[in-house]
CSV table of N, CA and C in Angstrom, one decimal:
chain,number,residue,atom,x,y,z
A,1262,MET,N,0.8,-1.1,0.3
A,1262,MET,CA,-0.2,0.2,0.0
A,1262,MET,C,1.0,1.1,0.0
A,1263,SER,N,0.3,2.1,-1.0
A,1263,SER,CA,1.4,3.6,-1.0
A,1263,SER,C,0.8,4.5,0.4
A,1264,THR,N,2.2,4.9,0.9
A,1264,THR,CA,1.6,6.0,1.5
A,1264,THR,C,1.8,7.3,1.2
A,1265,GLU,N,2.3,7.4,-0.1
A,1265,GLU,CA,2.5,8.8,-0.8
A,1265,GLU,C,0.9,9.6,-0.4
A,1266,PRO,N,0.8,11.0,-0.7
A,1266,PRO,CA,-0.4,11.5,-0.7
A,1266,PRO,C,-1.2,11.6,-2.0
A,1267,THR,N,-2.4,11.2,-2.1
A,1267,THR,CA,-3.2,11.4,-3.5
A,1267,THR,C,-3.0,12.8,-4.2
A,1268,SER,N,-3.3,12.5,-5.5
A,1268,SER,CA,-3.8,13.9,-6.1
A,1268,SER,C,-5.0,14.4,-6.1
A,1269,ASP,N,-5.9,13.2,-5.9
A,1269,ASP,CA,-7.1,13.4,-6.4
A,1269,ASP,C,-7.6,14.2,-5.3
A,1270,PRO,N,-8.2,15.4,-5.9
A,1270,PRO,CA,-8.9,16.2,-4.9
A,1270,PRO,C,-9.9,16.0,-4.1
A,1271,GLN,N,-10.7,15.1,-4.9
A,1271,GLN,CA,-12.2,14.5,-4.2
A,1271,GLN,C,-11.3,13.9,-2.6
A,1272,LYS,N,-10.6,12.9,-3.1
A,1272,LYS,CA,-10.4,12.3,-1.5
A,1272,LYS,C,-9.6,12.9,-0.6
A,1273,ARG,N,-9.2,14.3,-1.2
A,1273,ARG,CA,-8.5,15.5,-0.2
A,1273,ARG,C,-9.2,16.2,0.5
A,1274,LEU,N,-11.1,16.1,0.4
A,1274,LEU,CA,-11.9,17.1,0.4
A,1274,LEU,C,-11.9,17.5,2.2
A,1275,ALA,N,-11.6,16.6,3.1
A,1275,ALA,CA,-11.4,16.8,4.1
A,1275,ALA,C,-10.4,17.9,4.5
A,1276,GLU,N,-9.4,18.3,4.1
A,1276,GLU,CA,-8.0,19.0,4.1
A,1276,GLU,C,-8.7,20.4,2.9
A,1277,PHE,N,-9.9,20.3,1.9
A,1277,PHE,CA,-9.8,21.7,1.4
A,1277,PHE,C,-11.4,22.0,1.7
A,1278,HIS,N,-12.3,21.4,2.5
A,1278,HIS,CA,-13.7,21.9,2.9
A,1278,HIS,C,-13.8,23.1,3.8
A,1279,GLY,N,-14.2,24.2,3.0
A,1279,GLY,CA,-14.6,25.3,4.0
A,1279,GLY,C,-13.5,26.2,3.7
A,1280,LYS,N,-12.2,25.8,3.1
A,1280,LYS,CA,-10.6,26.7,3.2
A,1280,LYS,C,-10.5,27.0,1.9
A,1281,THR,N,-9.8,28.2,1.8
A,1281,THR,CA,-9.4,28.8,0.2
A,1281,THR,C,-8.5,28.0,-0.2
A,1282,CYS,N,-9.2,27.7,-1.7
A,1282,CYS,CA,-8.2,26.9,-2.5
A,1282,CYS,C,-7.7,27.6,-3.8
A,1283,VAL,N,-6.7,27.1,-4.8
A,1283,VAL,CA,-6.3,27.4,-5.6
A,1283,VAL,C,-6.4,26.5,-6.6
A,1284,VAL,N,-7.4,26.5,-8.0
A,1284,VAL,CA,-7.7,25.6,-8.5
A,1284,VAL,C,-7.5,25.6,-10.2
A,1285,GLU,N,-6.5,25.0,-10.7
A,1285,GLU,CA,-5.9,25.1,-12.0
A,1285,GLU,C,-6.3,24.4,-12.8
A,1286,THR,N,-7.2,24.5,-14.0
A,1286,THR,CA,-7.7,23.8,-15.1
A,1286,THR,C,-7.1,23.8,-16.4
A,1287,ARG,N,-7.9,22.6,-17.3
A,1287,ARG,CA,-7.0,22.4,-18.4
A,1287,ARG,C,-7.4,23.5,-19.3
A,1288,ASP,N,-8.3,24.2,-19.1
A,1288,ASP,CA,-8.6,25.2,-19.8
A,1288,ASP,C,-8.0,26.2,-19.6
A,1289,HIS,N,-7.0,26.6,-19.2
A,1289,HIS,CA,-6.0,27.4,-18.7
A,1289,HIS,C,-7.2,28.8,-17.4
A,1290,LYS,N,-7.8,27.9,-16.7
A,1290,LYS,CA,-8.6,28.9,-15.4
A,1290,LYS,C,-8.0,28.6,-14.7
A,1291,THR,N,-7.6,29.7,-14.0
A,1291,THR,CA,-7.7,29.3,-12.5
A,1291,THR,C,-8.5,30.0,-11.6
A,1292,PHE,N,-9.2,29.4,-10.5
A,1292,PHE,CA,-10.0,29.8,-9.3
A,1292,PHE,C,-9.3,29.7,-7.9
A,1293,VAL,N,-9.7,30.9,-7.6
A,1293,VAL,CA,-9.3,31.0,-6.2
A,1293,VAL,C,-10.6,31.3,-5.1
A,1294,GLY,N,-11.2,30.3,-4.5
A,1294,GLY,CA,-12.4,30.2,-3.5
A,1294,GLY,C,-12.4,29.4,-2.4
A,1295,ARG,N,-13.5,29.2,-2.0
A,1295,ARG,CA,-13.8,28.4,-0.6
A,1295,ARG,C,-14.2,27.3,-1.5
A,1296,CYS,N,-13.5,26.0,-1.2
A,1296,CYS,CA,-13.8,24.5,-1.6
A,1296,CYS,C,-15.2,24.5,-0.9
A,1297,SER,N,-16.4,24.2,-1.6
A,1297,SER,CA,-17.2,23.3,-0.9
A,1297,SER,C,-17.8,22.2,-0.6
A,1298,ARG,N,-17.9,21.6,-1.9
A,1298,ARG,CA,-17.9,19.9,-1.9
A,1298,ARG,C,-17.9,19.3,-3.4
A,1299,PHE,N,-17.9,18.3,-3.2
A,1299,PHE,CA,-18.0,17.7,-4.8
A,1299,PHE,C,-19.3,16.8,-4.6
A,1300,GLU,N,-20.1,16.8,-6.1
A,1300,GLU,CA,-21.4,16.1,-6.6
A,1300,GLU,C,-21.6,16.4,-7.7
A,1301,ASN,N,-21.8,15.2,-8.0
A,1301,ASN,CA,-21.7,14.5,-9.5
A,1301,ASN,C,-20.6,14.6,-10.2
A,1302,GLU,N,-19.3,14.4,-9.8
A,1302,GLU,CA,-17.9,14.5,-10.1
A,1302,GLU,C,-18.0,16.2,-10.8
A,1303,GLN,N,-18.1,17.1,-10.0
A,1303,GLN,CA,-18.0,18.4,-10.0
A,1303,GLN,C,-17.6,19.0,-8.3
A,1304,LEU,N,-16.6,19.9,-8.9
A,1304,LEU,CA,-16.0,20.7,-7.7
A,1304,LEU,C,-17.2,21.7,-7.4
A,1305,ILE,N,-17.6,21.9,-6.5
A,1305,ILE,CA,-18.0,23.4,-6.0
A,1305,ILE,C,-17.8,24.2,-5.1
A,1306,MET,N,-17.1,25.3,-5.9
A,1306,MET,CA,-16.3,26.6,-5.2
A,1306,MET,C,-17.3,27.6,-5.0
A,1307,VAL,N,-17.2,28.1,-4.0
A,1307,VAL,CA,-18.5,29.4,-3.4
A,1307,VAL,C,-17.5,30.6,-2.9
A,1308,ASP,N,-18.1,32.0,-3.3
A,1308,ASP,CA,-17.0,33.0,-3.1
A,1308,ASP,C,-16.1,33.1,-3.6
A,1309,LEU,N,-15.7,33.3,-4.7
A,1309,LEU,CA,-14.5,32.8,-5.4
A,1309,LEU,C,-14.5,33.9,-6.7
A,1310,ASP,N,-13.1,33.9,-6.8
A,1310,ASP,CA,-12.7,34.8,-8.3
A,1310,ASP,C,-12.2,33.8,-9.3
A,1311,GLN,N,-12.1,34.3,-10.4
A,1311,GLN,CA,-11.7,33.6,-11.5
A,1311,GLN,C,-10.7,34.2,-12.5
A,1312,LEU,N,-9.6,33.7,-12.7
A,1312,LEU,CA,-8.8,34.2,-13.4
A,1312,LEU,C,-8.5,33.4,-14.9
A,1313,GLU,N,-8.0,34.4,-15.8
A,1313,GLU,CA,-7.6,33.7,-17.3
A,1313,GLU,C,-6.1,33.3,-17.3
A,1314,GLY,N,-5.8,32.3,-17.2
A,1314,GLY,CA,-4.3,31.8,-17.2
A,1314,GLY,C,-4.2,30.6,-16.2
A,1315,SER,N,-2.7,30.3,-16.5
A,1315,SER,CA,-2.5,29.2,-15.3
A,1315,SER,C,-1.2,29.4,-14.5
A,1316,PHE,N,-0.9,28.7,-13.6
A,1316,PHE,CA,0.1,29.3,-12.5
A,1316,PHE,C,1.2,29.6,-13.3
A,1317,ALA,N,1.5,29.3,-14.5
A,1317,ALA,CA,2.7,29.8,-15.1
A,1317,ALA,C,2.6,30.9,-15.6
A,1318,GLN,N,1.8,31.9,-15.6
A,1318,GLN,CA,1.5,32.8,-16.1
A,1318,GLN,C,1.7,34.0,-14.9
A,1319,ALA,N,2.5,35.3,-15.2
A,1319,ALA,CA,2.7,36.0,-14.1
A,1319,ALA,C,1.7,36.7,-13.6
A,1320,ASP,N,1.2,37.1,-14.4
A,1320,ASP,CA,-0.2,37.9,-13.9
A,1320,ASP,C,-1.0,36.8,-13.0
A,1321,VAL,N,-1.3,36.0,-12.9
A,1321,VAL,CA,-1.9,34.8,-12.4
A,1321,VAL,C,-1.0,34.8,-10.8
A,1322,THR,N,-0.1,34.4,-11.1
A,1322,THR,CA,1.4,34.7,-9.8
A,1322,THR,C,0.9,35.5,-9.3
A,1323,ASN,N,1.0,36.9,-9.8
A,1323,ASN,CA,1.3,38.1,-9.0
A,1323,ASN,C,0.0,38.1,-8.3
A,1324,TYR,N,-1.3,38.0,-9.0
A,1324,TYR,CA,-2.6,37.6,-8.1
A,1324,TYR,C,-2.5,36.8,-6.8
A,1325,LEU,N,-2.2,35.6,-7.4
A,1325,LEU,CA,-2.0,34.6,-6.1
A,1325,LEU,C,-1.3,35.2,-4.9
A,1326,ASP,N,0.0,35.9,-5.2
A,1326,ASP,CA,0.6,36.3,-4.3
A,1326,ASP,C,0.1,37.2,-3.3
A,1327,ASN,N,-0.5,37.9,-4.3
A,1327,ASN,CA,-1.4,38.9,-3.4
A,1327,ASN,C,-2.5,38.7,-2.5
A,1328,ALA,N,-3.0,37.6,-3.4
A,1328,ALA,CA,-4.3,37.2,-2.5
A,1328,ALA,C,-3.9,36.4,-1.1
A,1329,LEU,N,-2.5,35.9,-1.3
A,1329,LEU,CA,-2.0,35.5,-0.2
A,1329,LEU,C,-1.9,36.1,1.1
A,1330,GLN,N,-1.4,37.3,0.6
A,1330,GLN,CA,-1.1,38.2,1.6
A,1330,GLN,C,-2.4,39.0,2.2
A,1331,THR,N,-3.3,39.4,1.3
A,1331,THR,CA,-4.3,40.4,1.7
A,1331,THR,C,-5.8,39.7,1.5
A,1332,GLY,N,-6.1,38.3,0.9
A,1332,GLY,CA,-6.9,37.8,0.5
A,1332,GLY,C,-7.9,38.0,-0.8
A,1333,HIS,N,-8.4,37.2,-1.4
A,1333,HIS,CA,-9.0,37.2,-3.0
A,1333,HIS,C,-10.2,38.0,-2.6
A,1334,TRP,N,-10.5,38.7,-3.9
A,1334,TRP,CA,-11.4,39.4,-4.0
A,1334,TRP,C,-12.8,38.4,-5.0
A,1335,PRO,N,-13.7,37.9,-3.9
A,1335,PRO,CA,-14.8,37.3,-4.7
A,1335,PRO,C,-15.9,37.9,-5.3
A,1336,ARG,N,-15.9,37.6,-6.7
A,1336,ARG,CA,-16.7,38.0,-7.7
A,1336,ARG,C,-17.5,37.3,-8.5
A,1337,ILE,N,-17.4,35.8,-8.0
A,1337,ILE,CA,-18.4,34.9,-8.3
A,1337,ILE,C,-19.0,34.0,-6.9
A,1338,LYS,N,-20.4,34.2,-6.9
A,1338,LYS,CA,-20.9,33.5,-6.0
A,1338,LYS,C,-20.8,31.6,-5.8
A,1339,LYS,N,-20.8,31.2,-6.6
A,1339,LYS,CA,-20.9,29.7,-7.1
A,1339,LYS,C,-20.3,29.4,-8.5
A,1340,VAL,N,-19.8,28.3,-8.3
A,1340,VAL,CA,-18.8,28.0,-9.6
A,1340,VAL,C,-19.1,26.0,-9.7
A,1341,PHE,N,-19.4,25.6,-10.7
A,1341,PHE,CA,-18.9,24.0,-10.8
A,1341,PHE,C,-18.1,23.6,-11.6
A,1342,ILE,N,-16.6,23.0,-11.0
A,1342,ILE,CA,-15.7,22.6,-12.0
A,1342,ILE,C,-15.7,21.3,-12.4
A,1343,PRO,N,-16.0,20.7,-13.4
A,1343,PRO,CA,-15.8,19.1,-13.6
A,1343,PRO,C,-14.5,18.7,-12.9
A,1344,LYS,N,-14.2,17.4,-12.3
A,1344,LYS,CA,-13.2,17.2,-11.6
A,1344,LYS,C,-12.3,16.6,-12.7
A,1345,ALA,N,-12.6,16.3,-14.0
A,1345,ALA,CA,-11.7,15.8,-15.1
A,1345,ALA,C,-11.1,16.9,-15.6
A,1346,ASP,N,-11.3,18.0,-15.4
A,1346,ASP,CA,-10.6,19.5,-15.5
A,1346,ASP,C,-9.8,20.1,-14.9
A,1347,ILE,N,-9.8,19.4,-13.4
A,1347,ILE,CA,-9.0,19.9,-12.5
A,1347,ILE,C,-7.4,19.4,-12.7
A,1348,THR,N,-6.5,20.2,-12.9
A,1348,THR,CA,-5.1,19.9,-13.1
A,1348,THR,C,-4.3,19.9,-12.2
A,1349,ARG,N,-4.7,21.0,-11.7
A,1349,ARG,CA,-4.0,21.1,-10.0
A,1349,ARG,C,-4.6,21.9,-8.8
A,1350,MET,N,-4.7,21.5,-7.6
A,1350,MET,CA,-5.8,22.1,-7.0
A,1350,MET,C,-5.0,21.9,-5.2
A,1351,ASP,N,-4.5,22.8,-4.3
A,1351,ASP,CA,-4.5,23.2,-3.1
A,1351,ASP,C,-4.7,24.2,-2.7
A,1352,LEU,N,-4.4,24.1,-1.4
A,1352,LEU,CA,-4.6,25.4,-0.4
A,1352,LEU,C,-3.9,26.1,-0.5
A,1353,LEU,N,-4.7,27.3,-0.5
A,1353,LEU,CA,-3.8,29.1,-0.8
A,1353,LEU,C,-2.5,28.8,-0.1
A,1354,VAL,N,-2.8,28.9,0.9
A,1354,VAL,CA,-1.5,28.7,2.3
A,1354,VAL,C,-0.3,28.0,1.5
A,1355,LYS,N,-0.5,27.1,0.8
A,1355,LYS,CA,0.7,26.1,0.4
A,1355,LYS,C,1.4,26.5,-0.9
A,1356,THR,N,0.9,27.6,-1.2
A,1356,THR,CA,1.3,28.1,-2.9
A,1356,THR,C,1.8,27.3,-3.7
A,1357,PRO,N,0.9,26.2,-4.5
A,1357,PRO,CA,1.2,25.6,-5.2
A,1357,PRO,C,1.4,26.5,-7.1
A,1358,TRP,N,1.2,27.4,-6.8
A,1358,TRP,CA,1.9,28.1,-8.1
A,1358,TRP,C,3.3,28.3,-8.0
A,1359,LYS,N,3.8,27.9,-6.9
A,1359,LYS,CA,5.1,28.1,-6.9
A,1359,LYS,C,6.2,26.7,-6.9
A,1360,ASN,N,5.0,25.5,-6.8
A,1360,ASN,CA,5.5,24.4,-6.9
A,1360,ASN,C,5.7,23.9,-8.3
A,1361,PRO,N,6.1,23.0,-8.5
A,1361,PRO,CA,6.0,22.1,-10.1
A,1361,PRO,C,5.0,21.0,-10.1
A,1362,PRO,N,4.0,21.0,-10.9
A,1362,PRO,CA,3.0,19.9,-10.6
A,1362,PRO,C,3.0,18.5,-10.5
A,1363,GLN,N,2.5,17.8,-9.5
A,1363,GLN,CA,3.0,16.5,-9.3
A,1363,GLN,C,2.1,15.6,-10.1
A,1364,PRO,N,2.4,14.3,-10.5
A,1364,PRO,CA,1.9,13.6,-11.2
A,1364,PRO,C,0.5,12.9,-10.6
A,1365,GLN,N,-0.6,13.0,-11.8
A,1365,GLN,CA,-1.5,12.4,-11.5
A,1365,GLN,C,-1.7,11.2,-10.8
A,1366,THR,N,-2.4,10.7,-9.8
A,1366,THR,CA,-2.5,9.4,-9.2
A,1366,THR,C,-3.9,8.7,-9.5
């Protein structure tokens, strides 16, 4: 049995629930907001902001650095993100945009 942490965000829901998370998707969108739950293979996030671009882009990185210091500006009440579209997800405080992506398990 593997002792490595899973990269499946649904299996890590207890860690994410109710906390500010950063989610990067296949279609190069980055979401910053509170993780609510998974339902029908979709992540439900609330009180969030959406950025065009991935963690590798300077404007997204700058926004995330600022959000870490002062909080994010929620412009969207709720969004449903298909689990299959999530490429990376972690807590804002763990600065996932500064770490290379980990292989999917």
